Coordinates of C-alpha atoms in Angstrom, one line a residue:
M302 CA 0.0 0.0 0.0
K303 CA 1.4 3.4 -0.8
S304 CA 1.9 5.7 2.2
C305 CA -0.2 9.2 2.3
G306 CA 2.8 11.1 0.9
S307 CA 2.7 9.0 -2.3
M308 CA -0.9 9.2 -2.8
L309 CA -1.2 12.9 -2.4
G310 CA 1.7 13.2 -5.1
L311 CA 4.3 14.5 -2.1
R312 CA 8.0 13.1 -2.1
G313 CA 10.0 12.7 1.3
P314 CA 13.2 14.3 1.7
Q315 CA 16.0 13.9 -0.7
L316 CA 19.6 14.0 0.0
P317 CA 21.8 16.4 -2.0
P318 CA 24.0 14.5 -4.6
A319 CA 27.4 13.4 -3.7
G320 CA 28.8 16.2 -5.7
I321 CA 27.5 18.5 -4.3
L322 CA 28.5 17.5 -0.6
L323 CA 32.1 17.2 -2.0
L324 CA 32.0 21.0 -3.1
L325 CA 30.5 22.2 0.0
P326 CA 33.4 22.8 1.9
F327 CA 34.8 25.3 -1.0
L328 CA 31.5 27.1 -1.3
L329 CA 31.8 28.2 2.3
L330 CA 35.0 29.7 1.5
L331 CA 33.6 31.9 -1.3
P332 CA 33.3 35.6 -0.4
P333 CA 29.9 37.0 -0.2
A334 CA 28.2 38.5 -3.4
A335 CA 28.5 42.2 -3.5
P336 CA 25.3 44.1 -2.9
A337 CA 23.2 45.3 -5.6
P338 CA 24.2 49.1 -6.8
H339 CA 21.7 51.3 -4.8
R340 CA 21.1 54.8 -6.6
A341 CA 22.0 58.0 -4.5
S342 CA 18.9 59.4 -3.6
Y343 CA 17.5 62.8 -4.9
K344 CA 17.9 65.9 -2.9
P345 CA 14.5 67.3 -1.6
V346 CA 12.6 69.6 -3.5
I347 CA 10.6 72.8 -1.9
V348 CA 8.1 74.7 -4.3
V349 CA 7.0 78.1 -3.2
H350 CA 3.6 79.3 -5.2
G351 CA 2.8 82.7 -6.5
L352 CA 0.3 85.5 -6.4
F353 CA -3.4 84.0 -5.5
D354 CA -2.0 80.6 -6.0
S355 CA -2.1 77.6 -3.6
S356 CA -0.2 74.0 -3.5
Y357 CA -3.3 72.5 -5.5
S358 CA -2.1 74.5 -8.4
F359 CA 1.5 72.4 -8.5
R360 CA -0.2 69.0 -8.9
H361 CA 1.1 68.5 -12.4
L362 CA 4.7 69.3 -11.3
L363 CA 4.4 66.9 -8.3
E364 CA 3.5 64.3 -10.5
Y365 CA 6.3 65.1 -13.5
I366 CA 8.7 64.6 -10.6
N367 CA 7.4 61.6 -9.1
E368 CA 7.6 60.1 -12.4
T369 CA 11.0 61.0 -13.2
H370 CA 12.7 61.1 -10.1
P371 CA 10.7 58.4 -8.0
G372 CA 11.4 58.8 -4.3
T373 CA 12.2 62.5 -4.5
V374 CA 10.9 64.2 -1.2
V375 CA 8.7 67.2 -2.5
T376 CA 7.0 69.7 -0.2
V377 CA 4.8 72.4 -2.0
L378 CA 4.2 74.9 0.9
D379 CA 0.8 75.6 1.9
L380 CA 1.2 79.1 3.3
F381 CA 0.1 82.7 2.2
D382 CA -2.7 81.1 0.1
G383 CA -5.3 83.1 -2.3
R384 CA -5.8 86.4 -1.0
E385 CA -3.2 85.9 1.9
S386 CA -0.6 86.3 -0.8
L387 CA -1.1 89.9 -0.9
R388 CA 0.5 90.1 2.6
P389 CA 3.6 92.0 2.5
L390 CA 6.8 90.1 1.2
W391 CA 9.0 90.4 4.4
E392 CA 6.0 88.8 6.2
Q393 CA 5.8 85.9 3.6
V394 CA 9.6 85.8 3.7
Q395 CA 9.4 85.4 7.5
G396 CA 6.6 82.7 7.1
F397 CA 8.2 80.7 4.5
G398 CA 11.5 80.9 6.2
E399 CA 10.1 78.9 9.3
A400 CA 8.8 76.4 7.2
V401 CA 12.1 75.7 5.1
A402 CA 14.7 75.7 7.7
P403 CA 13.8 72.1 9.1
I404 CA 13.4 70.6 5.7
M405 CA 17.0 72.0 5.1
A406 CA 18.2 70.9 8.3
Q407 CA 17.2 67.4 7.6
A408 CA 18.7 67.3 4.2
P409 CA 22.7 68.0 4.8
Q410 CA 23.1 66.9 0.9
G411 CA 21.3 70.1 0.1
V412 CA 17.8 70.8 -1.5
H413 CA 16.6 72.6 -4.5
L414 CA 14.0 75.5 -4.4
I415 CA 11.3 75.9 -7.4
C416 CA 9.7 79.3 -6.8
Y417 CA 6.6 80.4 -9.1
S418 CA 5.9 83.9 -10.3
Q419 CA 5.8 85.9 -7.0
G420 CA 7.2 83.5 -5.1
G421 CA 10.5 83.9 -7.0
L422 CA 11.2 87.0 -5.2
V423 CA 10.0 85.4 -1.7
C424 CA 12.9 82.7 -2.5
R425 CA 15.3 85.2 -3.4
A426 CA 15.1 86.9 -0.3
L427 CA 15.2 84.0 1.8
L428 CA 18.6 83.0 0.1
S429 CA 19.7 86.5 0.9
V430 CA 18.8 86.6 4.6
M431 CA 19.4 82.8 5.8
D432 CA 23.0 82.5 7.0
E433 CA 23.3 78.9 6.3
H434 CA 20.8 78.0 3.8
N435 CA 22.1 74.9 1.7
V436 CA 20.1 75.6 -1.9
D437 CA 21.8 73.7 -4.6
S438 CA 19.2 74.7 -7.4
F439 CA 17.0 77.9 -7.1
I440 CA 14.7 77.4 -10.2
S441 CA 12.9 80.8 -10.7
L442 CA 9.8 80.1 -12.6
S443 CA 8.5 82.9 -14.4
S444 CA 9.4 85.5 -11.6
P445 CA 9.7 89.4 -12.1
Q446 CA 12.8 89.2 -10.5
M447 CA 13.5 92.7 -11.8
G448 CA 10.0 94.1 -11.0
Q449 CA 6.9 94.2 -12.3
Y450 CA 5.6 97.4 -14.6
G451 CA 2.4 96.5 -16.7
D452 CA -1.2 96.6 -16.6
T453 CA -2.7 93.0 -15.7
D454 CA -5.9 91.5 -14.4
Y455 CA -4.7 91.2 -11.2
L456 CA -3.8 94.7 -10.6
K457 CA -7.3 95.7 -12.3
W458 CA -8.7 93.8 -9.5
L459 CA -6.8 95.1 -6.9
F460 CA -6.9 99.0 -7.9
P461 CA -9.7 99.2 -10.4
T462 CA -8.9 103.1 -10.6
S463 CA -5.4 103.1 -11.7
M464 CA -3.5 102.4 -14.5
R465 CA 0.2 101.5 -14.8
S466 CA 1.3 105.3 -15.5
N467 CA -0.1 106.4 -12.1
L468 CA 0.1 103.3 -9.9
Y469 CA 3.4 104.6 -8.3
R470 CA 1.2 107.2 -6.4
I471 CA -0.1 104.3 -4.7
C472 CA 2.7 101.7 -4.6
Y473 CA 5.4 104.1 -3.4
S474 CA 3.4 105.2 -0.4
P475 CA 3.6 103.7 3.0
W476 CA 0.2 102.0 2.7
G477 CA 1.0 100.5 -0.8
Q478 CA 3.8 99.0 0.4
G479 CA 1.5 96.6 2.4
F480 CA 0.4 95.1 -0.5
S481 CA 3.0 92.4 -2.0
I482 CA 2.6 93.5 -5.4
C483 CA 3.6 97.1 -4.6
N484 CA 6.7 95.6 -3.2
Y485 CA 7.9 94.8 -6.6
W486 CA 6.0 97.5 -8.7
H487 CA 9.0 99.2 -10.3
D488 CA 8.1 102.3 -12.6
P489 CA 10.9 103.0 -15.2
H490 CA 9.5 106.5 -15.2
H491 CA 9.9 107.4 -11.3
D492 CA 13.2 105.6 -10.3
D493 CA 14.1 107.9 -7.6
L494 CA 10.7 107.3 -5.9
Y495 CA 11.1 103.7 -6.4
L496 CA 14.6 103.6 -4.6
N497 CA 13.1 105.7 -1.6
A498 CA 10.1 103.7 -1.1
S499 CA 10.4 100.4 -2.1
S500 CA 10.7 98.4 1.0
F501 CA 11.3 95.3 -0.8
L502 CA 12.8 94.8 -4.2
A503 CA 15.4 97.9 -4.0
L504 CA 16.7 96.2 -0.6
I505 CA 17.0 92.6 -2.0
N506 CA 18.6 93.9 -5.4
G507 CA 21.0 96.1 -3.5
E508 CA 20.3 99.3 -5.1
R509 CA 19.7 101.1 -1.6
D510 CA 22.2 101.1 1.0
H511 CA 21.5 99.1 4.1
P512 CA 23.4 97.4 7.3
N513 CA 22.9 94.0 5.8
A514 CA 23.9 94.3 2.0
T515 CA 27.5 92.6 2.5
A516 CA 25.7 89.8 4.6
W517 CA 22.8 89.0 2.4
R518 CA 25.1 89.0 -0.7
K519 CA 27.4 86.7 0.7
N520 CA 24.3 84.5 1.9
F521 CA 22.9 84.7 -1.8
L522 CA 26.1 83.5 -3.2
R523 CA 26.1 80.2 -1.3
V524 CA 23.5 79.2 -4.0
G525 CA 24.7 76.2 -6.4
R526 CA 22.8 77.2 -9.6
L527 CA 20.4 80.1 -10.4
V528 CA 17.9 78.7 -13.2
L529 CA 16.0 81.6 -14.8
I530 CA 12.8 80.5 -16.9
G531 CA 10.2 82.8 -18.6
G532 CA 9.4 83.5 -22.1
P533 CA 7.4 86.2 -24.5
D534 CA 4.1 84.7 -24.3
D535 CA 3.7 85.0 -20.8
G536 CA 1.2 87.7 -20.6
V537 CA 1.7 88.9 -17.1
I538 CA 5.3 89.5 -16.2
T539 CA 6.1 92.7 -17.5
P540 CA 8.4 93.3 -19.5
W541 CA 8.8 89.3 -19.4
Q542 CA 12.6 89.7 -19.5
S543 CA 12.3 90.9 -15.9
S544 CA 12.3 86.8 -15.3
F545 CA 16.0 87.1 -16.6
F546 CA 16.8 90.3 -14.9
G547 CA 16.0 92.3 -17.7
F548 CA 14.2 95.6 -17.3
Y549 CA 13.1 98.9 -19.0
D550 CA 15.1 102.0 -18.9
A551 CA 13.5 105.6 -18.9
N552 CA 12.4 105.1 -22.2
E553 CA 10.7 101.8 -21.9
T554 CA 13.5 99.8 -24.1
V555 CA 14.4 96.5 -22.4
L556 CA 18.1 96.4 -21.1
E557 CA 19.3 92.7 -20.8
M558 CA 20.6 91.5 -17.3
E559 CA 24.2 92.2 -18.4
E560 CA 22.9 96.0 -19.0
Q561 CA 21.6 96.7 -15.5
L562 CA 23.4 98.4 -12.8
V563 CA 22.7 95.7 -10.3
Y564 CA 24.8 93.4 -12.3
L565 CA 27.6 95.8 -13.5
R566 CA 28.0 96.6 -9.6
D567 CA 27.5 92.9 -8.9
S568 CA 25.3 94.4 -5.9
F569 CA 23.9 91.0 -4.7
G570 CA 26.0 88.3 -6.7
L571 CA 24.7 88.2 -10.2
K572 CA 28.2 89.1 -11.9
T573 CA 29.8 86.6 -9.8
L574 CA 27.2 83.8 -10.2
L575 CA 27.4 84.1 -14.2
A576 CA 31.5 84.6 -13.9
R577 CA 31.0 81.2 -12.1
G578 CA 28.9 79.6 -14.5
A579 CA 26.1 79.1 -12.1
I580 CA 23.3 80.9 -14.0
V581 CA 21.2 78.8 -16.4
R582 CA 18.9 80.8 -18.7
C583 CA 16.2 78.8 -19.9
P584 CA 13.5 81.0 -22.1
M585 CA 10.7 79.2 -23.7
A586 CA 7.9 81.1 -26.2
G587 CA 4.1 79.7 -26.2
I588 CA 3.7 79.5 -22.7
S589 CA 0.9 81.6 -20.8
H590 CA 1.7 82.4 -17.2
T591 CA -0.5 80.1 -15.5
A592 CA 0.6 77.2 -17.5
W593 CA 4.5 77.2 -16.5
H594 CA 4.0 74.7 -13.6
S595 CA 2.1 72.1 -15.7
N596 CA 3.6 72.1 -19.3
R597 CA 5.4 68.8 -19.4
T598 CA 7.8 69.9 -22.3
L599 CA 8.7 73.0 -20.2
Y600 CA 9.6 70.7 -17.1
E601 CA 11.5 68.2 -18.8
T602 CA 13.7 71.2 -20.6
C603 CA 14.1 73.7 -17.9
I604 CA 13.5 71.8 -14.5
E605 CA 14.2 68.0 -14.6
P606 CA 18.0 68.5 -15.6
W607 CA 18.7 70.2 -12.4
L608 CA 16.9 68.0 -10.3
S609 CA 20.0 66.4 -8.8

């Protein structure tokens, strides 16, 4: 009669062949197999939104990063959303600074900043005031780095009775400087008023003397790379070359970055960064202002290469 194991199709324990037994002592002497190569982890990414935005606006960008750089820790800061983004920019710098400091502290290898529109100015100020920041790539995504001078829907909603030609009367007053957009309003026809009244842009540009200018320049130059992104079809940033540190002269002729006094004087470090090869300019046509963070081609061309 067959055993239960045979009836169920099961075999009893089998002894290894004699050849294997003879090789066993030699196999035990072999070194352990090398571990599989481990891909270095990506640096954390911090995203700062713009005027009237929220973290939800960056869901496509988050998807792109997760697809191309799986495992990347991405933090889209959910602060000063919607109308709160009109708060004075120094107040926002303080709030965003308190949020990014612990992220940086936990990333000794460094972090990347992706900062959109108004958020690009917040980030540039952060790089100036944070003594020990460890930002590898600062990606400025369609941000008015040299200021804004244009009639947009945002302005018409906020100041319905004003036009760009007379908005300086509001923006260059103590009351006007209480609005974020006035902190970087740059009227090329009233440069003296801008320099005297601007409580934000003129300071981070080093256009007006202040006791922290040397320290802020040193801090800004800690950045590994400055990536500037913008384009002629933006429709909001005016002039669009402001995204690349270009701006109007008194005749509203655009002067490029290398012709700006802040560059020629190297007042906050632009000239030094360019000489170091640390400035990347990525202009792209055909993208409107609200589409920069959702355009896949733009991401693959101008953002992804710098997310190490």
